Amino acid sequence: MTTNAISERDAVDPARCWNGALLDLDAYLARIGHAGSLAPTPETLRALHRAHVAAIPFENLDIALGRPVAVDLESIQDKLVRRPRGGYCYEQNLLLAAVLERLGYSVTGLAARIRMGSDRLRPTTHALLMAEARDGAWLADVGFGGEGLLEPIALSDGGEARQGDWRFRLDRTAAEEWVLRSLHADGWFDLHAFTLAPWYSVDYAVVNHYTSTHPRSPFVGRIAVQRTGADARHTLTGTELTTAHPDGRSESRNLAAEALPETLRDVFGISLDADDEAALVRRARR
């Protein structure tokens, strides 16, 4: 079932590749439940992207527990594929980059500035990918979390896509910047802005260190877990569990700290060992 379609470019300059040759592809495919075609086509890209988002949740639990986040491929595979757990954008999209490279896609790492409806200038901290298939370039991103894409979206100015009950749009600005938007009840909502300047694993390693350790990072000091489906998005922030719907409705409730392990299992598909469950409950109580 596996393939070794690694490009000649990657063999020449390993620093610019995504280590697809080191990927346990069969284990990854079993993790996301994909048994279809592995040909490097737009159809395969959509199927893999959707299966990945459905199977592997967004989460920062290691950061919340005071642990470093490793973004080398072996560490990512051990955590997201074998254990199995979730991860945030660097882990998720570096794993997908290795998969797509292994299957023969041309993959370029990108980085974005989070907007989430604001025009305030934020640092470039979000990892995402551009994957090229036979009919052009696609924006792929399995690591944005609650408002993220279910499937890749064609890199086309003004292009719109309906994914499940969610709608997305890409717009190119005069500054050579692209903006990904989602449709809210009151109109288009800016998610993030990015350029097509390439990023590499070494770049993400530096930003990952800041994001996972700096006291001003939004991922340090709080629990953040997210999972998106075709008709609902589930978000756990601290002890608040929110379910959002495409029509703008949302329901939120506060959980007891002791309810977190069960919620992680039942809502997000994350099972922790007994020691980690106890540590997370203690963290939430603080």
PDB file of C-alpha atoms in Angstrom:
ATOM      1  CA  MET A   1       0.000   0.000   0.000  1.00  0.00           C
ATOM      2  CA  THR A   2       2.984   2.310   0.482  1.00  0.00           C
ATOM      3  CA  THR A   3       4.867   4.309  -2.132  1.00  0.00           C
ATOM      4  CA  ASN A   4       8.308   5.874  -2.333  1.00  0.00           C
ATOM      5  CA  ALA A   5       7.608   8.742  -4.706  1.00  0.00           C
ATOM      6  CA  ILE A   6      10.202  11.164  -3.264  1.00  0.00           C
ATOM      7  CA  SER A   7      11.264  13.983  -5.565  1.00  0.00           C
ATOM      8  CA  GLU A   8      14.829  14.394  -6.836  1.00  0.00           C
ATOM      9  CA  ARG A   9      14.932  17.879  -5.331  1.00  0.00           C
ATOM     10  CA  ASP A  10      14.521  16.450  -1.830  1.00  0.00           C
ATOM     11  CA  ALA A  11      17.373  13.994  -2.283  1.00  0.00           C
ATOM     12  CA  VAL A  12      19.666  16.876  -3.302  1.00  0.00           C
ATOM     13  CA  ASP A  13      18.780  19.197  -0.412  1.00  0.00           C
ATOM     14  CA  PRO A  14      17.343  17.342   2.594  1.00  0.00           C
ATOM     15  CA  ALA A  15      16.890  20.581   4.567  1.00  0.00           C
ATOM     16  CA  ARG A  16      14.208  21.619   2.097  1.00  0.00           C
ATOM     17  CA  CYS A  17      12.223  18.387   2.254  1.00  0.00           C
ATOM     18  CA  TRP A  18       9.639  17.012   4.681  1.00  0.00           C
ATOM     19  CA  ASN A  19      11.279  13.642   5.471  1.00  0.00           C
ATOM     20  CA  GLY A  20       8.620  11.654   3.665  1.00  0.00           C
ATOM     21  CA  ALA A  21      11.015   8.720   3.352  1.00  0.00           C
ATOM     22  CA  LEU A  22      10.961   8.362   7.172  1.00  0.00           C
ATOM     23  CA  LEU A  23       7.177   8.256   7.363  1.00  0.00           C
ATOM     24  CA  ASP A  24       5.330   5.139   8.498  1.00  0.00           C
ATOM     25  CA  LEU A  25       2.719   5.610   5.800  1.00  0.00           C
ATOM     26  CA  ASP A  26       0.694   2.485   6.565  1.00  0.00           C
ATOM     27  CA  ALA A  27       0.375   3.480  10.229  1.00  0.00           C
ATOM     28  CA  TYR A  28      -0.734   6.966   9.244  1.00  0.00           C
ATOM     29  CA  LEU A  29      -3.347   5.669   6.810  1.00  0.00           C
ATOM     30  CA  ALA A  30      -4.691   3.321   9.472  1.00  0.00           C
ATOM     31  CA  ARG A  31      -4.814   6.207  11.966  1.00  0.00           C
ATOM     32  CA  ILE A  32      -7.000   8.360   9.708  1.00  0.00           C
ATOM     33  CA  GLY A  33      -8.974   5.442   8.236  1.00  0.00           C
ATOM     34  CA  HIS A  34      -8.036   6.050   4.591  1.00  0.00           C
ATOM     35  CA  ALA A  35      -8.155   2.969   2.348  1.00  0.00           C
ATOM     36  CA  GLY A  36      -8.629   4.681  -1.000  1.00  0.00           C
ATOM     37  CA  SER A  37      -6.333   5.750  -3.820  1.00  0.00           C
ATOM     38  CA  LEU A  38      -2.833   7.064  -3.088  1.00  0.00           C
ATOM     39  CA  ALA A  39      -2.291   8.576  -6.536  1.00  0.00           C
ATOM     40  CA  PRO A  40      -1.163  12.226  -6.197  1.00  0.00           C
ATOM     41  CA  THR A  41      -4.416  13.696  -7.515  1.00  0.00           C
ATOM     42  CA  PRO A  42      -6.742  16.438  -6.201  1.00  0.00           C
ATOM     43  CA  GLU A  43      -9.231  13.723  -5.245  1.00  0.00           C
ATOM     44  CA  THR A  44      -6.694  11.923  -3.055  1.00  0.00           C
ATOM     45  CA  LEU A  45      -5.619  15.217  -1.508  1.00  0.00           C
ATOM     46  CA  ARG A  46      -9.209  16.033  -0.538  1.00  0.00           C
ATOM     47  CA  ALA A  47      -9.834  12.554   0.855  1.00  0.00           C
ATOM     48  CA  LEU A  48      -6.660  12.536   2.961  1.00  0.00           C
ATOM     49  CA  HIS A  49      -7.237  16.069   4.240  1.00  0.00           C
ATOM     50  CA  ARG A  50     -10.818  15.366   5.284  1.00  0.00           C
ATOM     51  CA  ALA A  51      -9.920  12.048   6.938  1.00  0.00           C
ATOM     52  CA  HIS A  52      -7.007  13.638   8.815  1.00  0.00           C
ATOM     53  CA  VAL A  53      -9.173  16.466  10.198  1.00  0.00           C
ATOM     54  CA  ALA A  54     -11.858  13.983  11.268  1.00  0.00           C
ATOM     55  CA  ALA A  55      -9.419  11.632  13.011  1.00  0.00           C
ATOM     56  CA  ILE A  56      -6.715  13.810  14.605  1.00  0.00           C
ATOM     57  CA  PRO A  57      -7.918  16.659  16.855  1.00  0.00           C
ATOM     58  CA  PHE A  58      -6.244  19.990  17.489  1.00  0.00           C
ATOM     59  CA  GLU A  59      -4.854  20.145  21.038  1.00  0.00           C
ATOM     60  CA  ASN A  60      -2.161  21.754  23.192  1.00  0.00           C
ATOM     61  CA  LEU A  61      -2.300  19.443  26.209  1.00  0.00           C
ATOM     62  CA  ASP A  62       1.467  18.912  26.411  1.00  0.00           C
ATOM     63  CA  ILE A  63       1.959  22.690  26.596  1.00  0.00           C
ATOM     64  CA  ALA A  64      -0.760  22.951  29.249  1.00  0.00           C
ATOM     65  CA  LEU A  65       1.063  20.265  31.235  1.00  0.00           C
ATOM     66  CA  GLY A  66       4.355  22.159  30.982  1.00  0.00           C
ATOM     67  CA  ARG A  67       6.048  19.893  28.456  1.00  0.00           C
ATOM     68  CA  PRO A  68       8.007  20.838  25.329  1.00  0.00           C
ATOM     69  CA  VAL A  69       6.506  20.184  21.906  1.00  0.00           C
ATOM     70  CA  ALA A  70       8.873  18.377  19.534  1.00  0.00           C
ATOM     71  CA  VAL A  71       8.334  18.909  15.800  1.00  0.00           C
ATOM     72  CA  ASP A  72      10.750  16.405  14.297  1.00  0.00           C
ATOM     73  CA  LEU A  73       8.861  13.827  12.253  1.00  0.00           C
ATOM     74  CA  GLU A  74       9.606  10.846  14.503  1.00  0.00           C
ATOM     75  CA  SER A  75       8.268  12.652  17.580  1.00  0.00           C
ATOM     76  CA  ILE A  76       5.187  13.797  15.678  1.00  0.00           C
ATOM     77  CA  GLN A  77       4.473  10.278  14.431  1.00  0.00           C
ATOM     78  CA  ASP A  78       4.881   8.827  17.904  1.00  0.00           C
ATOM     79  CA  LYS A  79       2.414  11.310  19.367  1.00  0.00           C
ATOM     80  CA  LEU A  80      -0.226  11.789  16.647  1.00  0.00           C
ATOM     81  CA  VAL A  81      -0.108   8.376  14.951  1.00  0.00           C
ATOM     82  CA  ARG A  82       1.031   5.728  17.416  1.00  0.00           C
ATOM     83  CA  ARG A  83      -0.180   6.878  20.829  1.00  0.00           C
ATOM     84  CA  PRO A  84      -2.555   8.331  19.415  1.00  0.00           C
ATOM     85  CA  ARG A  85      -3.045  11.974  20.378  1.00  0.00           C
ATOM     86  CA  GLY A  86      -3.696  15.275  18.644  1.00  0.00           C
ATOM     87  CA  GLY A  87      -1.474  18.283  18.114  1.00  0.00           C
ATOM     88  CA  TYR A  88      -1.376  21.873  16.953  1.00  0.00           C
ATOM     89  CA  CYS A  89      -0.486  23.431  13.621  1.00  0.00           C
ATOM     90  CA  TYR A  90       3.248  22.632  13.447  1.00  0.00           C
ATOM     91  CA  GLU A  91       2.742  18.991  14.386  1.00  0.00           C
ATOM     92  CA  GLN A  92      -0.343  18.485  12.229  1.00  0.00           C
ATOM     93  CA  ASN A  93       0.873  20.159   9.062  1.00  0.00           C
ATOM     94  CA  LEU A  94       4.440  18.844   9.226  1.00  0.00           C
ATOM     95  CA  LEU A  95       2.947  15.357   9.411  1.00  0.00           C
ATOM     96  CA  LEU A  96       0.703  16.059   6.420  1.00  0.00           C
ATOM     97  CA  ALA A  97       3.647  17.550   4.506  1.00  0.00           C
ATOM     98  CA  ALA A  98       5.597  14.299   4.946  1.00  0.00           C
ATOM     99  CA  VAL A  99       2.586  12.282   3.770  1.00  0.00           C
ATOM    100  CA  LEU A 100       2.005  14.386   0.682  1.00  0.00           C
ATOM    101  CA  GLU A 101       5.689  14.442  -0.224  1.00  0.00           C
ATOM    102  CA  ARG A 102       5.830  10.661   0.136  1.00  0.00           C
ATOM    103  CA  LEU A 103       2.904  10.322  -2.277  1.00  0.00           C
ATOM    104  CA  GLY A 104       4.495  12.548  -4.921  1.00  0.00           C
ATOM    105  CA  TYR A 105       2.912  15.960  -4.416  1.00  0.00           C
ATOM    106  CA  SER A 106       5.012  19.102  -4.563  1.00  0.00           C
ATOM    107  CA  VAL A 107       4.665  20.624  -1.082  1.00  0.00           C
ATOM    108  CA  THR A 108       5.588  24.147   0.006  1.00  0.00           C
ATOM    109  CA  GLY A 109       5.458  25.220   3.634  1.00  0.00           C
ATOM    110  CA  LEU A 110       3.756  28.565   4.289  1.00  0.00           C
ATOM    111  CA  ALA A 111       3.110  30.739   7.338  1.00  0.00           C
ATOM    112  CA  ALA A 112       0.227  32.999   8.287  1.00  0.00           C
ATOM    113  CA  ARG A 113      -0.661  35.837  10.610  1.00  0.00           C
ATOM    114  CA  ILE A 114      -3.775  35.000  12.614  1.00  0.00           C
ATOM    115  CA  ARG A 115      -6.570  37.556  12.229  1.00  0.00           C
ATOM    116  CA  MET A 116      -9.756  35.998  13.668  1.00  0.00           C
ATOM    117  CA  GLY A 117     -11.782  39.030  12.647  1.00  0.00           C
ATOM    118  CA  SER A 118      -9.224  41.624  13.742  1.00  0.00           C
ATOM    119  CA  ASP A 119      -7.006  43.869  11.618  1.00  0.00           C
ATOM    120  CA  ARG A 120      -4.420  44.139  14.402  1.00  0.00           C
ATOM    121  CA  LEU A 121      -0.966  43.115  13.208  1.00  0.00           C
ATOM    122  CA  ARG A 122      -0.003  39.824  14.830  1.00  0.00           C
ATOM    123  CA  PRO A 123       3.236  37.842  14.403  1.00  0.00           C
ATOM    124  CA  THR A 124       3.559  35.132  11.790  1.00  0.00           C
ATOM    125  CA  THR A 125       2.903  32.015  13.860  1.00  0.00           C
ATOM    126  CA  HIS A 126       0.570  29.685  11.957  1.00  0.00           C
ATOM    127  CA  ALA A 127       1.873  26.857   9.746  1.00  0.00           C
ATOM    128  CA  LEU A 128       0.025  25.767   6.606  1.00  0.00           C
ATOM    129  CA  LEU A 129       0.851  24.171   3.262  1.00  0.00           C
ATOM    130  CA  MET A 130       0.554  24.637  -0.470  1.00  0.00           C
ATOM    131  CA  ALA A 131       0.220  21.327  -2.316  1.00  0.00           C
ATOM    132  CA  GLU A 132       0.433  21.149  -6.095  1.00  0.00           C
ATOM    133  CA  ALA A 133      -1.568  18.516  -7.956  1.00  0.00           C
ATOM    134  CA  ARG A 134      -2.271  18.049 -11.649  1.00  0.00           C
ATOM    135  CA  ASP A 135      -4.827  20.878 -11.867  1.00  0.00           C
ATOM    136  CA  GLY A 136      -2.985  23.537  -9.897  1.00  0.00           C
ATOM    137  CA  ALA A 137      -2.157  24.641  -6.372  1.00  0.00           C
ATOM    138  CA  TRP A 138      -4.210  23.972  -3.256  1.00  0.00           C
ATOM    139  CA  LEU A 139      -4.090  25.450   0.227  1.00  0.00           C
ATOM    140  CA  ALA A 140      -3.972  22.561   2.703  1.00  0.00           C
ATOM    141  CA  ASP A 141      -4.258  23.102   6.440  1.00  0.00           C
ATOM    142  CA  VAL A 142      -5.190  20.392   8.959  1.00  0.00           C
ATOM    143  CA  GLY A 143      -3.902  22.333  11.961  1.00  0.00           C
ATOM    144  CA  PHE A 144      -5.891  25.558  12.303  1.00  0.00           C
ATOM    145  CA  GLY A 145      -8.356  24.173  14.797  1.00  0.00           C
ATOM    146  CA  GLY A 146     -11.954  25.204  15.336  1.00  0.00           C
ATOM    147  CA  GLU A 147     -12.521  27.336  12.233  1.00  0.00           C
ATOM    148  CA  GLY A 148     -10.188  25.388   9.998  1.00  0.00           C
ATOM    149  CA  LEU A 149     -10.710  23.823   6.602  1.00  0.00           C
ATOM    150  CA  LEU A 150     -12.198  20.359   6.277  1.00  0.00           C
ATOM    151  CA  GLU A 151     -10.693  20.006   2.799  1.00  0.00           C
ATOM    152  CA  PRO A 152      -8.032  21.878   0.826  1.00  0.00           C
ATOM    153  CA  ILE A 153      -9.188  24.954  -1.054  1.00  0.00           C
ATOM    154  CA  ALA A 154      -7.952  25.892  -4.528  1.00  0.00           C
ATOM    155  CA  LEU A 155      -5.451  28.748  -4.480  1.00  0.00           C
ATOM    156  CA  SER A 156      -7.594  31.086  -6.552  1.00  0.00           C
ATOM    157  CA  ASP A 157      -8.362  34.760  -5.965  1.00  0.00           C
ATOM    158  CA  GLY A 158     -12.004  35.101  -4.951  1.00  0.00           C
ATOM    159  CA  GLY A 159     -12.508  31.344  -4.968  1.00  0.00           C
ATOM    160  CA  GLU A 160     -15.180  29.986  -2.640  1.00  0.00           C
ATOM    161  CA  ALA A 161     -15.709  26.468  -1.326  1.00  0.00           C
ATOM    162  CA  ARG A 162     -18.510  24.784   0.581  1.00  0.00           C
ATOM    163  CA  GLN A 163     -17.204  22.076   2.907  1.00  0.00           C
ATOM    164  CA  GLY A 164     -19.949  20.285   4.772  1.00  0.00           C
ATOM    165  CA  ASP A 165     -22.155  23.116   6.016  1.00  0.00           C
ATOM    166  CA  TRP A 166     -19.233  25.558   6.233  1.00  0.00           C
ATOM    167  CA  ARG A 167     -18.181  28.053   3.565  1.00  0.00           C
ATOM    168  CA  PHE A 168     -14.726  29.473   2.909  1.00  0.00           C
ATOM    169  CA  ARG A 169     -13.249  32.081   0.587  1.00  0.00           C
ATOM    170  CA  LEU A 170      -9.730  33.065  -0.510  1.00  0.00           C
ATOM    171  CA  ASP A 171      -8.919  36.630  -1.530  1.00  0.00           C
ATOM    172  CA  ARG A 172      -5.661  38.072  -2.768  1.00  0.00           C
ATOM    173  CA  THR A 173      -4.820  41.614  -1.638  1.00  0.00           C
ATOM    174  CA  ALA A 174      -2.836  44.329  -3.401  1.00  0.00           C
ATOM    175  CA  ALA A 175       0.094  43.596  -1.078  1.00  0.00           C
ATOM    176  CA  GLU A 176       0.575  40.085  -2.547  1.00  0.00           C
ATOM    177  CA  GLU A 177      -1.089  38.722   0.557  1.00  0.00           C
ATOM    178  CA  TRP A 178      -3.797  36.082   0.623  1.00  0.00           C
ATOM    179  CA  VAL A 179      -6.611  36.072   3.172  1.00  0.00           C
ATOM    180  CA  LEU A 180      -8.636  32.995   4.135  1.00  0.00           C
ATOM    181  CA  ARG A 181     -12.172  33.818   5.264  1.00  0.00           C
ATOM    182  CA  SER A 182     -15.093  31.848   6.627  1.00  0.00           C
ATOM    183  CA  LEU A 183     -18.738  32.809   6.262  1.00  0.00           C
ATOM    184  CA  HIS A 184     -20.396  33.892   9.489  1.00  0.00           C
ATOM    185  CA  ALA A 185     -24.018  34.918   9.990  1.00  0.00           C
ATOM    186  CA  ASP A 186     -23.042  38.592   9.522  1.00  0.00           C
ATOM    187  CA  GLY A 187     -20.709  38.102   6.535  1.00  0.00           C
ATOM    188  CA  TRP A 188     -17.175  37.032   5.661  1.00  0.00           C
ATOM    189  CA  PHE A 189     -14.824  36.695   8.625  1.00  0.00           C
ATOM    190  CA  ASP A 190     -11.020  36.906   8.270  1.00  0.00           C
ATOM    191  CA  LEU A 191      -9.259  33.819   9.671  1.00  0.00           C
ATOM    192  CA  HIS A 192      -5.661  34.470   8.700  1.00  0.00           C
ATOM    193  CA  ALA A 193      -3.426  36.131   6.098  1.00  0.00           C
ATOM    194  CA  PHE A 194      -0.385  34.593   4.395  1.00  0.00           C
ATOM    195  CA  THR A 195       2.031  34.996   1.512  1.00  0.00           C
ATOM    196  CA  LEU A 196       3.540  32.361  -0.753  1.00  0.00           C
ATOM    197  CA  ALA A 197       7.067  32.831   0.612  1.00  0.00           C
ATOM    198  CA  PRO A 198       8.316  29.304   1.403  1.00  0.00           C
ATOM    199  CA  TRP A 199       9.005  28.101   4.933  1.00  0.00           C
ATOM    200  CA  TYR A 200      10.974  25.014   5.954  1.00  0.00           C
ATOM    201  CA  SER A 201      11.144  22.684   8.938  1.00  0.00           C
ATOM    202  CA  VAL A 202      13.924  24.756  10.528  1.00  0.00           C
ATOM    203  CA  ASP A 203      11.703  27.854  10.387  1.00  0.00           C
ATOM    204  CA  TYR A 204       8.804  26.090  12.077  1.00  0.00           C
ATOM    205  CA  ALA A 205      11.119  24.734  14.787  1.00  0.00           C
ATOM    206  CA  VAL A 206      12.033  28.286  15.819  1.00  0.00           C
ATOM    207  CA  VAL A 207       8.450  29.586  15.868  1.00  0.00           C
ATOM    208  CA  ASN A 208       7.242  26.425  17.605  1.00  0.00           C
ATOM    209  CA  HIS A 209       9.634  27.140  20.460  1.00  0.00           C
ATOM    210  CA  TYR A 210       8.154  30.601  20.954  1.00  0.00           C
ATOM    211  CA  THR A 211       4.558  29.434  20.596  1.00  0.00           C
ATOM    212  CA  SER A 212       4.931  26.539  23.027  1.00  0.00           C
ATOM    213  CA  THR A 213       6.998  28.285  25.724  1.00  0.00           C
ATOM    214  CA  HIS A 214       6.636  32.077  25.716  1.00  0.00           C
ATOM    215  CA  PRO A 215       4.372  33.361  28.526  1.00  0.00           C
ATOM    216  CA  ARG A 216       2.560  35.678  26.080  1.00  0.00           C
ATOM    217  CA  SER A 217       1.706  32.850  23.695  1.00  0.00           C
ATOM    218  CA  PRO A 218      -2.043  32.079  23.615  1.00  0.00           C
ATOM    219  CA  PHE A 219      -1.206  28.382  23.955  1.00  0.00           C
ATOM    220  CA  VAL A 220       0.732  28.734  27.218  1.00  0.00           C
ATOM    221  CA  GLY A 221      -1.266  28.708  30.422  1.00  0.00           C
ATOM    222  CA  ARG A 222      -4.571  27.365  29.136  1.00  0.00           C
ATOM    223  CA  ILE A 223      -6.097  24.199  27.726  1.00  0.00           C
ATOM    224  CA  ALA A 224      -7.116  24.442  24.064  1.00  0.00           C
ATOM    225  CA  VAL A 225      -8.704  21.484  22.248  1.00  0.00           C
ATOM    226  CA  GLN A 226     -10.745  21.692  19.044  1.00  0.00           C
ATOM    227  CA  ARG A 227     -12.446  19.362  16.599  1.00  0.00           C
ATOM    228  CA  THR A 228     -14.382  20.252  13.452  1.00  0.00           C
ATOM    229  CA  GLY A 229     -17.040  18.170  11.754  1.00  0.00           C
ATOM    230  CA  ALA A 230     -19.262  18.754   8.750  1.00  0.00           C
ATOM    231  CA  ASP A 231     -22.036  20.356  10.796  1.00  0.00           C
ATOM    232  CA  ALA A 232     -20.513  21.328  14.174  1.00  0.00           C
ATOM    233  CA  ARG A 233     -17.308  22.552  15.782  1.00  0.00           C
ATOM    234  CA  HIS A 234     -16.378  21.559  19.318  1.00  0.00           C
ATOM    235  CA  THR A 235     -13.960  23.714  21.318  1.00  0.00           C
ATOM    236  CA  LEU A 236     -12.610  23.232  24.824  1.00  0.00           C
ATOM    237  CA  THR A 237     -10.956  26.346  26.280  1.00  0.00           C
ATOM    238  CA  GLY A 238      -9.921  25.831  29.856  1.00  0.00           C
ATOM    239  CA  THR A 239     -13.020  24.162  31.276  1.00  0.00           C
ATOM    240  CA  GLU A 240     -15.508  25.776  28.882  1.00  0.00           C
ATOM    241  CA  LEU A 241     -16.919  23.450  26.199  1.00  0.00           C
ATOM    242  CA  THR A 242     -18.524  25.164  23.199  1.00  0.00           C
ATOM    243  CA  THR A 243     -20.341  23.681  20.215  1.00  0.00           C
ATOM    244  CA  ALA A 244     -20.748  26.033  17.233  1.00  0.00           C
ATOM    245  CA  HIS A 245     -22.933  25.556  14.153  1.00  0.00           C
ATOM    246  CA  PRO A 246     -22.712  27.002  10.626  1.00  0.00           C
ATOM    247  CA  ASP A 247     -25.862  29.116  11.095  1.00  0.00           C
ATOM    248  CA  GLY A 248     -24.224  31.033  13.953  1.00  0.00           C
ATOM    249  CA  ARG A 249     -25.811  29.154  16.858  1.00  0.00           C
ATOM    250  CA  SER A 250     -23.572  28.025  19.682  1.00  0.00           C
ATOM    251  CA  GLU A 251     -23.941  26.383  23.066  1.00  0.00           C
ATOM    252  CA  SER A 252     -21.425  26.636  25.888  1.00  0.00           C
ATOM    253  CA  ARG A 253     -21.143  25.110  29.326  1.00  0.00           C
ATOM    254  CA  ASN A 254     -18.536  25.057  32.053  1.00  0.00           C
ATOM    255  CA  LEU A 255     -17.216  21.668  33.107  1.00  0.00           C
ATOM    256  CA  ALA A 256     -15.944  20.510  36.429  1.00  0.00           C
ATOM    257  CA  ALA A 257     -12.206  19.860  36.279  1.00  0.00           C
ATOM    258  CA  GLU A 258     -12.874  16.192  37.024  1.00  0.00           C
ATOM    259  CA  ALA A 259     -15.007  15.942  33.852  1.00  0.00           C
ATOM    260  CA  LEU A 260     -12.150  16.863  31.514  1.00  0.00           C
ATOM    261  CA  PRO A 261     -10.711  13.350  30.910  1.00  0.00           C
ATOM    262  CA  GLU A 262     -14.125  11.941  29.978  1.00  0.00           C
ATOM    263  CA  THR A 263     -14.873  14.944  27.728  1.00  0.00           C
ATOM    264  CA  LEU A 264     -11.542  14.540  25.962  1.00  0.00           C
ATOM    265  CA  ARG A 265     -12.346  10.888  25.282  1.00  0.00           C
ATOM    266  CA  ASP A 266     -16.002  11.259  24.285  1.00  0.00           C
ATOM    267  CA  VAL A 267     -15.961  14.547  22.345  1.00  0.00           C
ATOM    268  CA  PHE A 268     -12.420  14.792  20.996  1.00  0.00           C
ATOM    269  CA  GLY A 269     -11.207  11.183  20.841  1.00  0.00           C
ATOM    270  CA  ILE A 270      -8.202  11.833  23.091  1.00  0.00           C
ATOM    271  CA  SER A 271      -7.286   9.239  25.722  1.00  0.00           C
ATOM    272  CA  LEU A 272      -4.647  10.141  28.298  1.00  0.00           C
ATOM    273  CA  ASP A 273      -2.961   7.789  30.720  1.00  0.00           C
ATOM    274  CA  ALA A 274      -3.935   7.969  34.390  1.00  0.00           C
ATOM    275  CA  ASP A 275      -0.991  10.171  35.392  1.00  0.00           C
ATOM    276  CA  ASP A 276      -1.705  12.708  32.650  1.00  0.00           C
ATOM    277  CA  GLU A 277      -5.407  12.751  33.469  1.00  0.00           C
ATOM    278  CA  ALA A 278      -4.632  13.517  37.089  1.00  0.00           C
ATOM    279  CA  ALA A 279      -2.143  16.233  36.129  1.00  0.00           C
ATOM    280  CA  LEU A 280      -4.640  17.836  33.748  1.00  0.00           C
ATOM    281  CA  VAL A 281      -7.355  17.893  36.425  1.00  0.00           C
ATOM    282  CA  ARG A 282      -4.937  19.551  38.837  1.00  0.00           C
ATOM    283  CA  ARG A 283      -3.993  22.074  36.159  1.00  0.00           C
ATOM    284  CA  ALA A 284      -7.646  22.890  35.457  1.00  0.00           C
ATOM    285  CA  ARG A 285      -8.393  23.384  39.153  1.00  0.00           C
ATOM    286  CA  ARG A 286      -5.735  26.114  39.271  1.00  0.00           C
TER     287      ARG A 286
END
